[in-house]
Amino acid sequence: MSQSESCANVGEWLGVLRLEQYCDAFQSAGYATLQQCRSLTPEQLECIGITLPGHQRRILASLNKTHGNRDAHAVGPCERSEEKGRAEFLGADRPLPATPHEKSLLQDNGLCDVSFFFLFCLCVSVCARTYRYEGTLHSQQGSFYLPNTGVLASTMKEDTSQLSAVIKMGWLDKNPPQGAIYYQRRWVKLDADYLRYFDTDKDVYSKGIISTAFITNVTTVGELKFEVVTNNRTFIFRAESEAERNEWVTVLQDCTSGRQRHTVMNPGSPLAPDYQGYLELKGLRSKLYTVVASDKVFLYKNIDDYRIGLGITSIEMNVGNIKVSDRRSFDLTTPYRIFSFIAESEQMREQWVNAMRDAIGEALSNSEVAERIWAESSNSLCADCEASKPEWAAINLCVVVCKQCAGEHRGLGPSISKVRSLKMDKKVWTEELIQLFLVIGNERANSFWAANVPPSEALSPSSCSEERRRFISNKYRQGKYRRYHALYGNQMELNHALCINVQCSDVLETLSLIFCGADVNCSAGLDSQPTPLSLATAHSQPLQAELLNHNLNTEEVDAMDPEPYPLPPSVSHNGFLFKTGSMARPVTERKAKEEFSRRWCTLNDGVFSYYESDKNSNPNGALKASEIVCLAVDNDDKHGYDCTFEIYSESERLYLFGTDDSEVRSQWVKSIAKTFIPVSAEPLLRLSFERIGKLMCKDGLNLQRSKVGWFALEGSVLHVYLEGSQVEEIHLRKLNELSIQQDNEVMVLVGKGRTLYIEGKRKLDFSCWCTAIQAAAGSGGDTLHEQQLTETDIPVIVDSCINYITQCGMVSEGIYRKSGVNSRVAALCERFRRDARSLCLREGEHQVDDVSNTLKRFFRELDEGVFTKQEFQSWLSTASKTIQDESTKISEYKHLLNKLPHVNKATLQALINHLYCVQHFSDENQMNNHNLAIVFGPTLFQTDGKDYAAGRAIEDLIEHYKLIFEVSPPSERGGDFICTVYLEEKAPSAEKHVKIPGSMTALELTLEILDQRNIPIKDKDYWSCWEICCKEEMERPLHYQERVLPIVHSVGTESHLLIKKHPAMEAITLYLCKYKTTESLGAKHLGFGPHQHTFIFLFVKSFMDLLNHFSFFPTVCQSNRPEREWPVKNLKVYLGIKKKLRPPTWYLCCETQSEMREWYATFLSIQYDGNVWPQDGLQHKRVSRELPDTRHGNVSLIPLRGSENEMRNSVAAFSQDQLAVSQSTNHWE
C-alpha cells in the first residue's frame, strides 16, 4: 500500500462508499485513516455502531481489497509508472491531472465536469483498482458474474455499481473466432466480472462478453497482439502500441489472478439464475438462451455458451420496462433499444414477464430501510393481515403493510393513507421517519387503530381483496375499530392536548389525538410557535415533528358515534372433547374411538384452543376465529364417537372433534359459530344447520366481482347471506340446474329467476361444501316431499316420465299395460333416485315401455303413497259408496283432495291430467279410462289389486278430472304442445322442452328460453327463433310475430327449432331504413334453378309491383310478360341450398352475401309491411311468462313424434292447410 493510500482520510473513503453517515462514529472510535481501519472485524464494527449487515460487508470488502490482497503481491514496475498508474486509475490522495485522452473520454460520455472527475478518480483509486486482487472476495461473497452465482444476495445489491465499475477501456482490433486473417475494430471494456467488446464507443449493448472467471491465461503473442484464453476458446486482440498492449495484458492478469477458476456453469446449481430458457428475438429469426439473474438479463447464443461464460450482452433492468404485445410476444423497453421477445407459449410468456418484472423491482429496490424497519419485530408482520415481511408503509398512519393491503390503502386516497415503499422510495425515508416507525411499531399502532376488531372481521394473509377493502376502509377511513381518546368529541380540548403532547416524546399519544379529531394546524397561542409543528421543532422533538408533518393535509377520519364499535357478544366455553390429528383432505373413512385423543378445549376472546389436559397452561394448538371458514356437524354414528363436528381453517386444515353427548356437541357448535359468523348474518345462527361458513360467490346480476357470502345448509335448504341483503333461501331440490366445473372450481346453482356461482377459493372446504350440497339437492328419501321437485312442486321423475310419454308414447299400443325390460327399468329408477335432474330422457335412447314402468314403480315404492296412510282408506271408502248423485261424490273427492299435502296434491293432479290425455287416444293405444284405472289403482293405493275400490277411485278421478280439479273448460284456451327447442346449437346440454300454446309467437318462445337460462339481453342482441332443416342444409329465421305452433307441426322429424342471434338483422334494418322511400329497386342478376345454366334478370318497375308479385324474366325474352309469378306474401324464404328439388320449389343464387341479405330484407319487409323487428328491441318486450298451470285446458298435450301422418292426424286444431292456423277448437271432443 502506498503511503498516500494508507493515510487516506476516512471521511473521503466513506463518502466513496456512500456511508458518510458513519464518519463521526469512526472518528469517535479513533479511526482517522484507512491504515488504522485495516484490521477491523464485524464485532468491532458493531461496537462502533454499524449494525446493518449490508453496510458491514461493504466496508469489509473495501478494506479486504485495499489492504489484504495488496500484502500478498509485490508492487510491479507498472505501478511506479505515472502513465500506467493513470491507465489503471491508481490515484493518490489527490488525483493527477487528466490527460487529453482522458478528457476526451469523459467528454464522449458527457462527463466533463472537473468536480465529477475528481470523484471518479477517487472512487476508482480506492475501489476499482482493487479488483486486481479480489480472489478472496469472490470466493466468499460471490461477486456478480453470471456463470459463478447468477443470483446476487439482496443485501449486496447496493454494491453492484462499484463492482461493475470499468477498470480499463479502449480501442482494440479483435480477430474473429473463425480464425480469419483480418481484424475487426472493437471498443473494449473490462470490469471485475466481464471483458466486453462493442462496435463503437457509443454503444450501450455489447457484441460479446467474456466472463473473467473463465479466463485461464492472458499472454502476449506476436507484434502488438495478445490472447485471452478460456477453457474452450481463445480470443486474439491487437493494440495500437506496445505500451498499450502491455497495459491490457497486465490489467487482465491482475484482474483474473487469484480467482477461482470455472470450467463449466451448471444451470441446475443452487445458485442458478432466477429464470432461464430460450426466447426468440424478433429480427434475428433465431432463439437466444436468455437468463434473468437478480437485476440483469443476459443473452447467450445457446446454453453451451452460457455454461462456458461466453455471452452476447447484458441488460441492466433499472432502466427497463416490460410491455405485453400479443399472445406469445412481449417487449423489454430501455432508453437505448427495444428487445422484442417471443416465448414458446402464452403460459411461458407470463412466466418470463413476471421474472423480468421482478428483476426490475430488484434493480429499483434497496433493502436497507426495510431491514431497519423490520428490526422492530412487530413491523415484520403486516399491520392489517399479519403477512410476513411487509414492504410497504402508510407513513402518516405509522403502519407497515404488505403489498396486497397497500393496494387497498391506495384506494383510500393520499388524503387518508400515504403509501410508500420500504425498498423503492428511499428518499422519503429520513432518519427521523425510520426512528418514528421503530418507536411506534405495528403492535403499538394497532393498540389504537385495531383496539376493537371483531374476530369475525379480522384479516388473514389469504383474505380476498373484497375483505381487505372493506376492513381497511372500516379501520382507517371510518375509524371503526380505533380506541377512543378520553377527549373525543371535544375539539378545543383535543387541540389543547395536542399542543401540550408534541412537546414530549409520546408519539403514540399524538397519533391518537390526531385521528380522534385534533387539528394538526390548530393555533398554539404563541407568536414564536404558532402551530403544533413549530412547537415540536422548538422543543427538539424530531419524531413528533415528522409525524405532524406527514399529517398536515390528512383528511379527518369520518365522524362516528361516541360509543366504540360494538363487539359481538363475548363467547366463552370450555370442556373435554375428543380430537383426531388435523388433516389436509376430507374425512371419507370412519374414525374409530382409538384414533381420538382426549383434549381440554377452551373458547375465549375469539380463540379456540386445545390442551393436553386441563392442568396444562400451554395449548397444543389454537385457531383464531378469523381463521375458521367452515363448521360442519356430522351425522350421528358416522365415527366411533356418536356426535362429531368438523372445523375447517383458512390454511386448508380440517380438525375433527367428537363426544358421546349430543347436547355437549350442540353447545360447542353454537359457541364456535358465534365467534366467526358476523353479527349481520346472525339469523343463520338460529338455524339447525348441518354446515355453516363463508364462501366466495357471484350472482347473476354482478359477475365481474366476487363477494363474500355466508352460507348455512339446513336439510335441503341452503340459506345465503350476502352483504347488504337479507338472508335468502335456496331450495336445493327445486333447482333447475346444479353443476360443478372442476377446472375452475365453481359450483353453479340455477334456480327460478336467479343463478348463483360459488367459487372454490380453498379446495378443502369447497369440496366438502359441494358434496354436502349435492347430497342435499338429491332425493332425500322415499316420500314425495323428499324428492327433487320442479317449480310447481312435482317430483322431477314424474315430470320427466310424463313429458317423455307425452311426446313419444301417447299412441303406443298398451301404454302402461305392457311391461318394459326389468334391468333397464331398475337402472332408470336408480339414476332418477341418484339425481333426477341430470337425467334427460331421449327418444331412441330410452324405450317408451321402460319409462312407463319406471313411473309406475316409483309410485308403488313410495313411502305412504300419494294418498298418505292417514287418508287412503277414506278415498277407498268414497269410491266404494253407491251414490246416485254424482255431484255429492265429486264433492267428497274434492274435500279429500284438499286434505292432501301440497306436493301430494300437485303430483296427483299432474298424473291424472296425463292419464286424462292418454285416454283420449284410446283408439290407438287401447287404454281407456277403465284400463288405465286397472293399472294405476293398485299402483297408487299400493294394494294387491283385489280391491276393486282402488281402480274405481282412479277411474272416477280420470272421468271427472275437470270437475274434481276445477279445470277450466278446454274451449277457453287452446291446447299446449310440448316441443324440443335448442339454444345456439343442437346438443343435449342445450336442449329445452317447452309447452307451446297455440297463440305463442316466435318472440315469446325466444324470450321464454332466454329466461329459463337466465341469459341477459343487451342493446344490440338480435335473438331470434330459427327453423333448421339439417338434412337439406337450410334454415329460416322466423319473424318475431310469426306463430310457432304451425311451424312445429309442419316440420319433419329431421328439422328442429333453434334459438340463436340473427347475425344480419342490424344490417337488414339499416338497409330498409335507407331504401324505404326508393321508388325503383333496379335490376338484379340472379341464378335460377333447377335449370342452373339459365340466368335471368328481375325487373321491378315500382315498389308496389314487387309488393304484388315476384316475377321472373328470362334473358332471352324481350317481352314484358314474366315467365313465372308468385304473390310475395305466400312465399316462404329459406337460406341455404335445398337438395333434390322439384317444382314448384326454386332457388335464387346471389353473387354476394350482401346482395342475398338485401333480397331477403326486401321479401321480409313486404311480407310484414315493413315491421321487421320490434321498434323498442327485445329488452322492452322481455316479460316474465306465467308458468302454465296444470289444468287440462292448458296442457292438452299432443305428441310431436312419430311419422308426419301420425302427428298431423293428432292435430285437430288445424284446417286442411296445415300451414295456417284456424280458430282454436277442442282437440278432445
Short mmCIF file of N, CA and C in Angstrom, two decimals, residues 386-503:
data_model
loop_
_atom_site.label_atom_id
_atom_site.label_comp_id
_atom_site.label_asym_id
_atom_site.label_seq_id
_atom_site.Cartn_x
_atom_site.Cartn_y
_atom_site.Cartn_z
N GLU A 386 -51.30 -9.46 8.88
CA GLU A 386 -50.23 -10.23 9.51
C GLU A 386 -49.42 -11.05 8.51
N ALA A 387 -49.36 -10.64 7.26
CA ALA A 387 -48.47 -11.28 6.30
C ALA A 387 -47.03 -10.93 6.67
N SER A 388 -46.12 -11.86 6.42
CA SER A 388 -44.73 -11.66 6.84
C SER A 388 -43.98 -10.76 5.86
N LYS A 389 -42.96 -10.09 6.39
CA LYS A 389 -42.06 -9.22 5.63
C LYS A 389 -42.80 -8.20 4.75
N PRO A 390 -43.62 -7.36 5.32
CA PRO A 390 -44.32 -6.33 4.52
C PRO A 390 -43.33 -5.31 4.00
N GLU A 391 -43.50 -4.89 2.75
CA GLU A 391 -42.54 -4.00 2.10
C GLU A 391 -43.12 -2.62 1.82
N TRP A 392 -44.28 -2.29 2.41
CA TRP A 392 -44.91 -1.00 2.18
C TRP A 392 -45.33 -0.41 3.51
N ALA A 393 -45.57 0.88 3.53
CA ALA A 393 -45.98 1.54 4.77
C ALA A 393 -46.88 2.72 4.45
N ALA A 394 -47.81 2.98 5.37
CA ALA A 394 -48.61 4.21 5.33
C ALA A 394 -47.91 5.18 6.28
N ILE A 395 -47.15 6.12 5.73
CA ILE A 395 -46.24 6.89 6.56
C ILE A 395 -46.97 7.87 7.47
N ASN A 396 -48.19 8.26 7.14
CA ASN A 396 -48.92 9.17 8.03
C ASN A 396 -49.70 8.41 9.09
N LEU A 397 -50.02 7.13 8.82
CA LEU A 397 -50.74 6.31 9.79
C LEU A 397 -49.80 5.51 10.68
N CYS A 398 -48.51 5.47 10.30
CA CYS A 398 -47.48 4.78 11.08
C CYS A 398 -47.72 3.28 11.16
N VAL A 399 -48.10 2.67 10.03
CA VAL A 399 -48.27 1.22 9.99
C VAL A 399 -47.51 0.68 8.79
N VAL A 400 -46.94 -0.52 8.95
CA VAL A 400 -46.25 -1.22 7.88
C VAL A 400 -47.19 -2.29 7.36
N VAL A 401 -47.37 -2.33 6.03
CA VAL A 401 -48.37 -3.23 5.44
C VAL A 401 -47.76 -3.99 4.28
N CYS A 402 -48.45 -5.08 3.91
CA CYS A 402 -47.99 -5.91 2.80
C CYS A 402 -48.44 -5.32 1.46
N LYS A 403 -48.03 -5.95 0.38
CA LYS A 403 -48.33 -5.44 -0.96
C LYS A 403 -49.83 -5.43 -1.24
N GLN A 404 -50.54 -6.52 -0.83
CA GLN A 404 -51.98 -6.59 -1.10
C GLN A 404 -52.73 -5.52 -0.33
N CYS A 405 -52.39 -5.34 0.94
CA CYS A 405 -53.06 -4.31 1.73
C CYS A 405 -52.69 -2.91 1.26
N ALA A 406 -51.45 -2.75 0.78
CA ALA A 406 -51.03 -1.43 0.28
C ALA A 406 -51.90 -1.00 -0.90
N GLY A 407 -52.29 -1.97 -1.74
CA GLY A 407 -53.17 -1.63 -2.86
C GLY A 407 -54.50 -1.09 -2.40
N GLU A 408 -55.05 -1.65 -1.32
CA GLU A 408 -56.32 -1.15 -0.79
C GLU A 408 -56.12 0.19 -0.08
N HIS A 409 -54.94 0.40 0.52
CA HIS A 409 -54.65 1.70 1.14
C HIS A 409 -54.63 2.79 0.08
N ARG A 410 -54.07 2.48 -1.09
CA ARG A 410 -54.06 3.48 -2.16
C ARG A 410 -55.47 3.85 -2.56
N GLY A 411 -56.38 2.87 -2.48
CA GLY A 411 -57.76 3.15 -2.83
C GLY A 411 -58.42 4.15 -1.90
N LEU A 412 -57.88 4.32 -0.71
CA LEU A 412 -58.42 5.33 0.22
C LEU A 412 -58.06 6.74 -0.21
N GLY A 413 -57.01 6.86 -1.02
CA GLY A 413 -56.56 8.17 -1.45
C GLY A 413 -55.46 8.72 -0.56
N PRO A 414 -54.59 9.57 -1.12
CA PRO A 414 -53.47 10.10 -0.34
C PRO A 414 -53.89 11.02 0.81
N SER A 415 -55.13 11.51 0.78
CA SER A 415 -55.58 12.34 1.89
C SER A 415 -55.86 11.52 3.14
N ILE A 416 -55.94 10.20 3.00
CA ILE A 416 -56.18 9.34 4.16
C ILE A 416 -54.96 8.48 4.44
N SER A 417 -54.40 7.86 3.41
CA SER A 417 -53.26 6.96 3.61
C SER A 417 -52.19 7.27 2.58
N LYS A 418 -51.01 7.67 3.04
CA LYS A 418 -49.88 7.97 2.15
C LYS A 418 -48.98 6.75 2.10
N VAL A 419 -49.09 5.99 1.01
CA VAL A 419 -48.40 4.72 0.90
C VAL A 419 -47.04 4.91 0.24
N ARG A 420 -46.02 4.36 0.86
CA ARG A 420 -44.66 4.42 0.32
C ARG A 420 -44.01 3.05 0.45
N SER A 421 -43.05 2.79 -0.45
CA SER A 421 -42.34 1.51 -0.44
C SER A 421 -41.13 1.59 0.48
N LEU A 422 -40.87 0.52 1.21
CA LEU A 422 -39.69 0.47 2.06
C LEU A 422 -38.42 0.31 1.22
N LYS A 423 -38.58 -0.22 0.01
CA LYS A 423 -37.40 -0.54 -0.79
C LYS A 423 -37.15 0.42 -1.94
N MET A 424 -38.21 1.04 -2.46
CA MET A 424 -38.03 1.85 -3.67
C MET A 424 -38.13 3.35 -3.42
N ASP A 425 -38.76 3.76 -2.34
CA ASP A 425 -38.90 5.20 -2.06
C ASP A 425 -37.87 5.64 -1.04
N LYS A 426 -36.59 5.46 -1.40
CA LYS A 426 -35.52 5.69 -0.43
C LYS A 426 -35.46 7.14 0.04
N LYS A 427 -35.76 8.09 -0.84
CA LYS A 427 -35.65 9.50 -0.47
C LYS A 427 -36.64 9.89 0.61
N VAL A 428 -37.77 9.18 0.68
CA VAL A 428 -38.79 9.51 1.67
C VAL A 428 -38.33 9.15 3.08
N TRP A 429 -37.53 8.09 3.16
CA TRP A 429 -37.21 7.52 4.47
C TRP A 429 -36.03 8.27 5.11
N THR A 430 -36.38 9.36 5.73
CA THR A 430 -35.38 10.10 6.52
C THR A 430 -35.08 9.33 7.80
N GLU A 431 -34.03 9.69 8.44
CA GLU A 431 -33.66 9.03 9.70
C GLU A 431 -34.77 9.21 10.74
N GLU A 432 -35.40 10.38 10.74
CA GLU A 432 -36.47 10.64 11.72
C GLU A 432 -37.68 9.74 11.46
N LEU A 433 -38.03 9.55 10.17
CA LEU A 433 -39.18 8.71 9.85
C LEU A 433 -38.91 7.26 10.22
N ILE A 434 -37.70 6.80 9.95
CA ILE A 434 -37.35 5.42 10.33
C ILE A 434 -37.45 5.25 11.84
N GLN A 435 -36.91 6.20 12.58
CA GLN A 435 -36.97 6.12 14.05
C GLN A 435 -38.42 6.17 14.55
N LEU A 436 -39.26 6.95 13.86
CA LEU A 436 -40.67 7.02 14.25
C LEU A 436 -41.33 5.65 14.13
N PHE A 437 -41.06 4.94 13.03
CA PHE A 437 -41.65 3.61 12.85
C PHE A 437 -41.06 2.61 13.83
N LEU A 438 -39.81 2.79 14.23
CA LEU A 438 -39.22 1.88 15.21
C LEU A 438 -39.80 2.13 16.60
N VAL A 439 -40.08 3.38 16.92
CA VAL A 439 -40.62 3.71 18.24
C VAL A 439 -42.07 3.25 18.36
N ILE A 440 -42.87 3.52 17.34
CA ILE A 440 -44.29 3.13 17.41
C ILE A 440 -44.45 1.64 17.10
N GLY A 441 -44.07 1.21 15.94
CA GLY A 441 -44.22 -0.19 15.57
C GLY A 441 -45.68 -0.57 15.34
N ASN A 442 -45.86 -1.65 14.60
CA ASN A 442 -47.22 -2.07 14.27
C ASN A 442 -48.03 -2.46 15.50
N GLU A 443 -47.38 -3.07 16.48
CA GLU A 443 -48.11 -3.53 17.65
C GLU A 443 -48.71 -2.35 18.42
N ARG A 444 -47.91 -1.31 18.66
CA ARG A 444 -48.41 -0.15 19.38
C ARG A 444 -49.39 0.65 18.52
N ALA A 445 -49.13 0.71 17.21
CA ALA A 445 -50.07 1.42 16.33
C ALA A 445 -51.43 0.73 16.34
N ASN A 446 -51.44 -0.58 16.33
CA ASN A 446 -52.70 -1.32 16.33
C ASN A 446 -53.40 -1.28 17.68
N SER A 447 -52.66 -0.95 18.73
CA SER A 447 -53.35 -0.76 20.01
C SER A 447 -54.30 0.43 19.94
N PHE A 448 -54.07 1.31 18.97
CA PHE A 448 -55.00 2.41 18.71
C PHE A 448 -55.94 2.08 17.56
N TRP A 449 -55.36 1.69 16.40
CA TRP A 449 -56.18 1.50 15.21
C TRP A 449 -57.08 0.27 15.29
N ALA A 450 -56.62 -0.78 15.93
CA ALA A 450 -57.36 -2.05 15.92
C ALA A 450 -57.69 -2.51 17.33
N ALA A 451 -58.12 -1.58 18.18
CA ALA A 451 -58.41 -1.94 19.57
C ALA A 451 -59.70 -2.74 19.69
N ASN A 452 -60.62 -2.60 18.73
CA ASN A 452 -61.94 -3.24 18.86
C ASN A 452 -62.32 -4.01 17.60
N VAL A 453 -61.41 -4.84 17.08
CA VAL A 453 -61.70 -5.60 15.86
C VAL A 453 -62.45 -6.88 16.24
N PRO A 454 -63.65 -7.08 15.71
CA PRO A 454 -64.35 -8.35 15.95
C PRO A 454 -63.56 -9.50 15.32
N PRO A 455 -63.44 -10.62 15.99
CA PRO A 455 -62.68 -11.74 15.41
C PRO A 455 -63.20 -12.17 14.04
N SER A 456 -64.50 -12.04 13.84
CA SER A 456 -65.05 -12.48 12.56
C SER A 456 -64.68 -11.55 11.41
N GLU A 457 -64.22 -10.33 11.73
CA GLU A 457 -63.89 -9.37 10.67
C GLU A 457 -62.39 -9.23 10.47
N ALA A 458 -61.59 -9.89 11.32
CA ALA A 458 -60.14 -9.76 11.21
C ALA A 458 -59.65 -10.38 9.91
N LEU A 459 -58.58 -9.80 9.35
CA LEU A 459 -58.00 -10.30 8.11
C LEU A 459 -56.96 -11.38 8.39
N SER A 460 -56.70 -12.17 7.36
CA SER A 460 -55.60 -13.13 7.38
C SER A 460 -54.81 -12.95 6.09
N PRO A 461 -53.60 -13.50 6.00
CA PRO A 461 -52.82 -13.31 4.76
C PRO A 461 -53.52 -13.81 3.50
N SER A 462 -54.45 -14.74 3.65
CA SER A 462 -55.14 -15.28 2.47
C SER A 462 -56.48 -14.61 2.20
N SER A 463 -56.79 -13.54 2.91
CA SER A 463 -58.08 -12.86 2.69
C SER A 463 -58.15 -12.29 1.27
N CYS A 464 -59.35 -12.26 0.74
CA CYS A 464 -59.53 -11.77 -0.63
C CYS A 464 -59.52 -10.24 -0.66
N SER A 465 -59.46 -9.68 -1.84
CA SER A 465 -59.38 -8.23 -1.98
C SER A 465 -60.64 -7.54 -1.47
N GLU A 466 -61.79 -8.18 -1.63
CA GLU A 466 -63.04 -7.57 -1.16
C GLU A 466 -63.02 -7.45 0.37
N GLU A 467 -62.55 -8.50 1.04
CA GLU A 467 -62.46 -8.45 2.50
C GLU A 467 -61.45 -7.39 2.95
N ARG A 468 -60.32 -7.33 2.26
CA ARG A 468 -59.31 -6.32 2.61
C ARG A 468 -59.86 -4.91 2.42
N ARG A 469 -60.55 -4.69 1.32
CA ARG A 469 -61.06 -3.36 1.03
C ARG A 469 -62.05 -2.92 2.12
N ARG A 470 -62.93 -3.81 2.49
CA ARG A 470 -63.93 -3.46 3.50
C ARG A 470 -63.27 -3.22 4.86
N PHE A 471 -62.33 -4.11 5.24
CA PHE A 471 -61.69 -3.98 6.55
C PHE A 471 -60.86 -2.71 6.64
N ILE A 472 -60.05 -2.43 5.61
CA ILE A 472 -59.16 -1.28 5.64
C ILE A 472 -59.95 0.02 5.61
N SER A 473 -61.04 0.04 4.86
CA SER A 473 -61.90 1.22 4.88
C SER A 473 -62.52 1.43 6.25
N ASN A 474 -62.99 0.35 6.85
CA ASN A 474 -63.56 0.46 8.20
C ASN A 474 -62.51 0.92 9.21
N LYS A 475 -61.30 0.44 9.03
CA LYS A 475 -60.25 0.69 10.03
C LYS A 475 -59.71 2.11 9.95
N TYR A 476 -59.44 2.60 8.75
CA TYR A 476 -58.75 3.88 8.62
C TYR A 476 -59.65 5.01 8.13
N ARG A 477 -60.59 4.72 7.23
CA ARG A 477 -61.46 5.79 6.78
C ARG A 477 -62.53 6.10 7.82
N GLN A 478 -63.16 5.05 8.34
CA GLN A 478 -64.24 5.25 9.31
C GLN A 478 -63.78 5.18 10.75
N GLY A 479 -62.57 4.68 10.98
CA GLY A 479 -62.08 4.55 12.36
C GLY A 479 -62.94 3.63 13.19
N LYS A 480 -63.45 2.58 12.56
CA LYS A 480 -64.45 1.73 13.20
C LYS A 480 -63.91 0.96 14.40
N TYR A 481 -62.63 0.62 14.34
CA TYR A 481 -62.06 -0.24 15.38
C TYR A 481 -61.11 0.52 16.33
N ARG A 482 -60.97 1.82 16.19
CA ARG A 482 -59.95 2.55 16.94
C ARG A 482 -60.32 2.67 18.42
N ARG A 483 -59.32 2.95 19.21
CA ARG A 483 -59.52 3.19 20.64
C ARG A 483 -59.79 4.68 20.82
N TYR A 484 -60.93 4.98 21.41
CA TYR A 484 -61.33 6.38 21.53
C TYR A 484 -60.51 7.08 22.61
N HIS A 485 -60.12 8.31 22.28
CA HIS A 485 -59.43 9.14 23.27
C HIS A 485 -60.46 9.66 24.27
N ALA A 486 -60.00 9.88 25.48
CA ALA A 486 -60.92 10.35 26.53
C ALA A 486 -61.54 11.70 26.18
N LEU A 487 -60.85 12.47 25.34
CA LEU A 487 -61.36 13.80 24.97
C LEU A 487 -62.13 13.79 23.66
N TYR A 488 -62.46 12.61 23.16
CA TYR A 488 -63.14 12.52 21.88
C TYR A 488 -64.44 13.32 21.90
N GLY A 489 -64.62 14.13 20.86
CA GLY A 489 -65.83 14.93 20.75
C GLY A 489 -65.68 16.35 21.23
N ASN A 490 -64.60 16.64 21.96
CA ASN A 490 -64.35 17.99 22.46
C ASN A 490 -63.18 18.58 21.69
N GLN A 491 -63.49 19.33 20.64
CA GLN A 491 -62.46 19.79 19.72
C GLN A 491 -61.44 20.69 20.41
N MET A 492 -61.89 21.60 21.24
CA MET A 492 -60.97 22.53 21.89
C MET A 492 -59.99 21.80 22.79
N GLU A 493 -60.51 20.85 23.56
CA GLU A 493 -59.64 20.11 24.46
C GLU A 493 -58.66 19.22 23.69
N LEU A 494 -59.11 18.66 22.58
CA LEU A 494 -58.22 17.84 21.77
C LEU A 494 -57.06 18.67 21.22
N ASN A 495 -57.37 19.86 20.70
CA ASN A 495 -56.32 20.72 20.16
C ASN A 495 -55.33 21.14 21.26
N HIS A 496 -55.87 21.47 22.44
CA HIS A 496 -55.01 21.88 23.55
C HIS A 496 -54.10 20.73 23.98
N ALA A 497 -54.67 19.51 24.05
CA ALA A 497 -53.87 18.35 24.44
C ALA A 497 -52.78 18.07 23.41
N LEU A 498 -53.08 18.29 22.11
CA LEU A 498 -52.09 18.06 21.07
C LEU A 498 -50.91 19.02 21.22
N CYS A 499 -51.22 20.28 21.48
CA CYS A 499 -50.13 21.27 21.64
C CYS A 499 -49.25 20.95 22.83
N ILE A 500 -49.82 20.39 23.87
CA ILE A 500 -49.02 20.03 25.04
C ILE A 500 -48.20 18.78 24.77
N ASN A 501 -48.83 17.79 24.11
CA ASN A 501 -48.17 16.50 23.96
C ASN A 501 -47.01 16.53 22.99
N VAL A 502 -47.05 17.40 21.95
CA VAL A 502 -45.95 17.42 20.98
C VAL A 502 -44.66 17.94 21.58
N GLN A 503 -44.73 18.46 22.79
CA GLN A 503 -43.52 18.95 23.44
C GLN A 503 -42.77 17.85 24.17
#
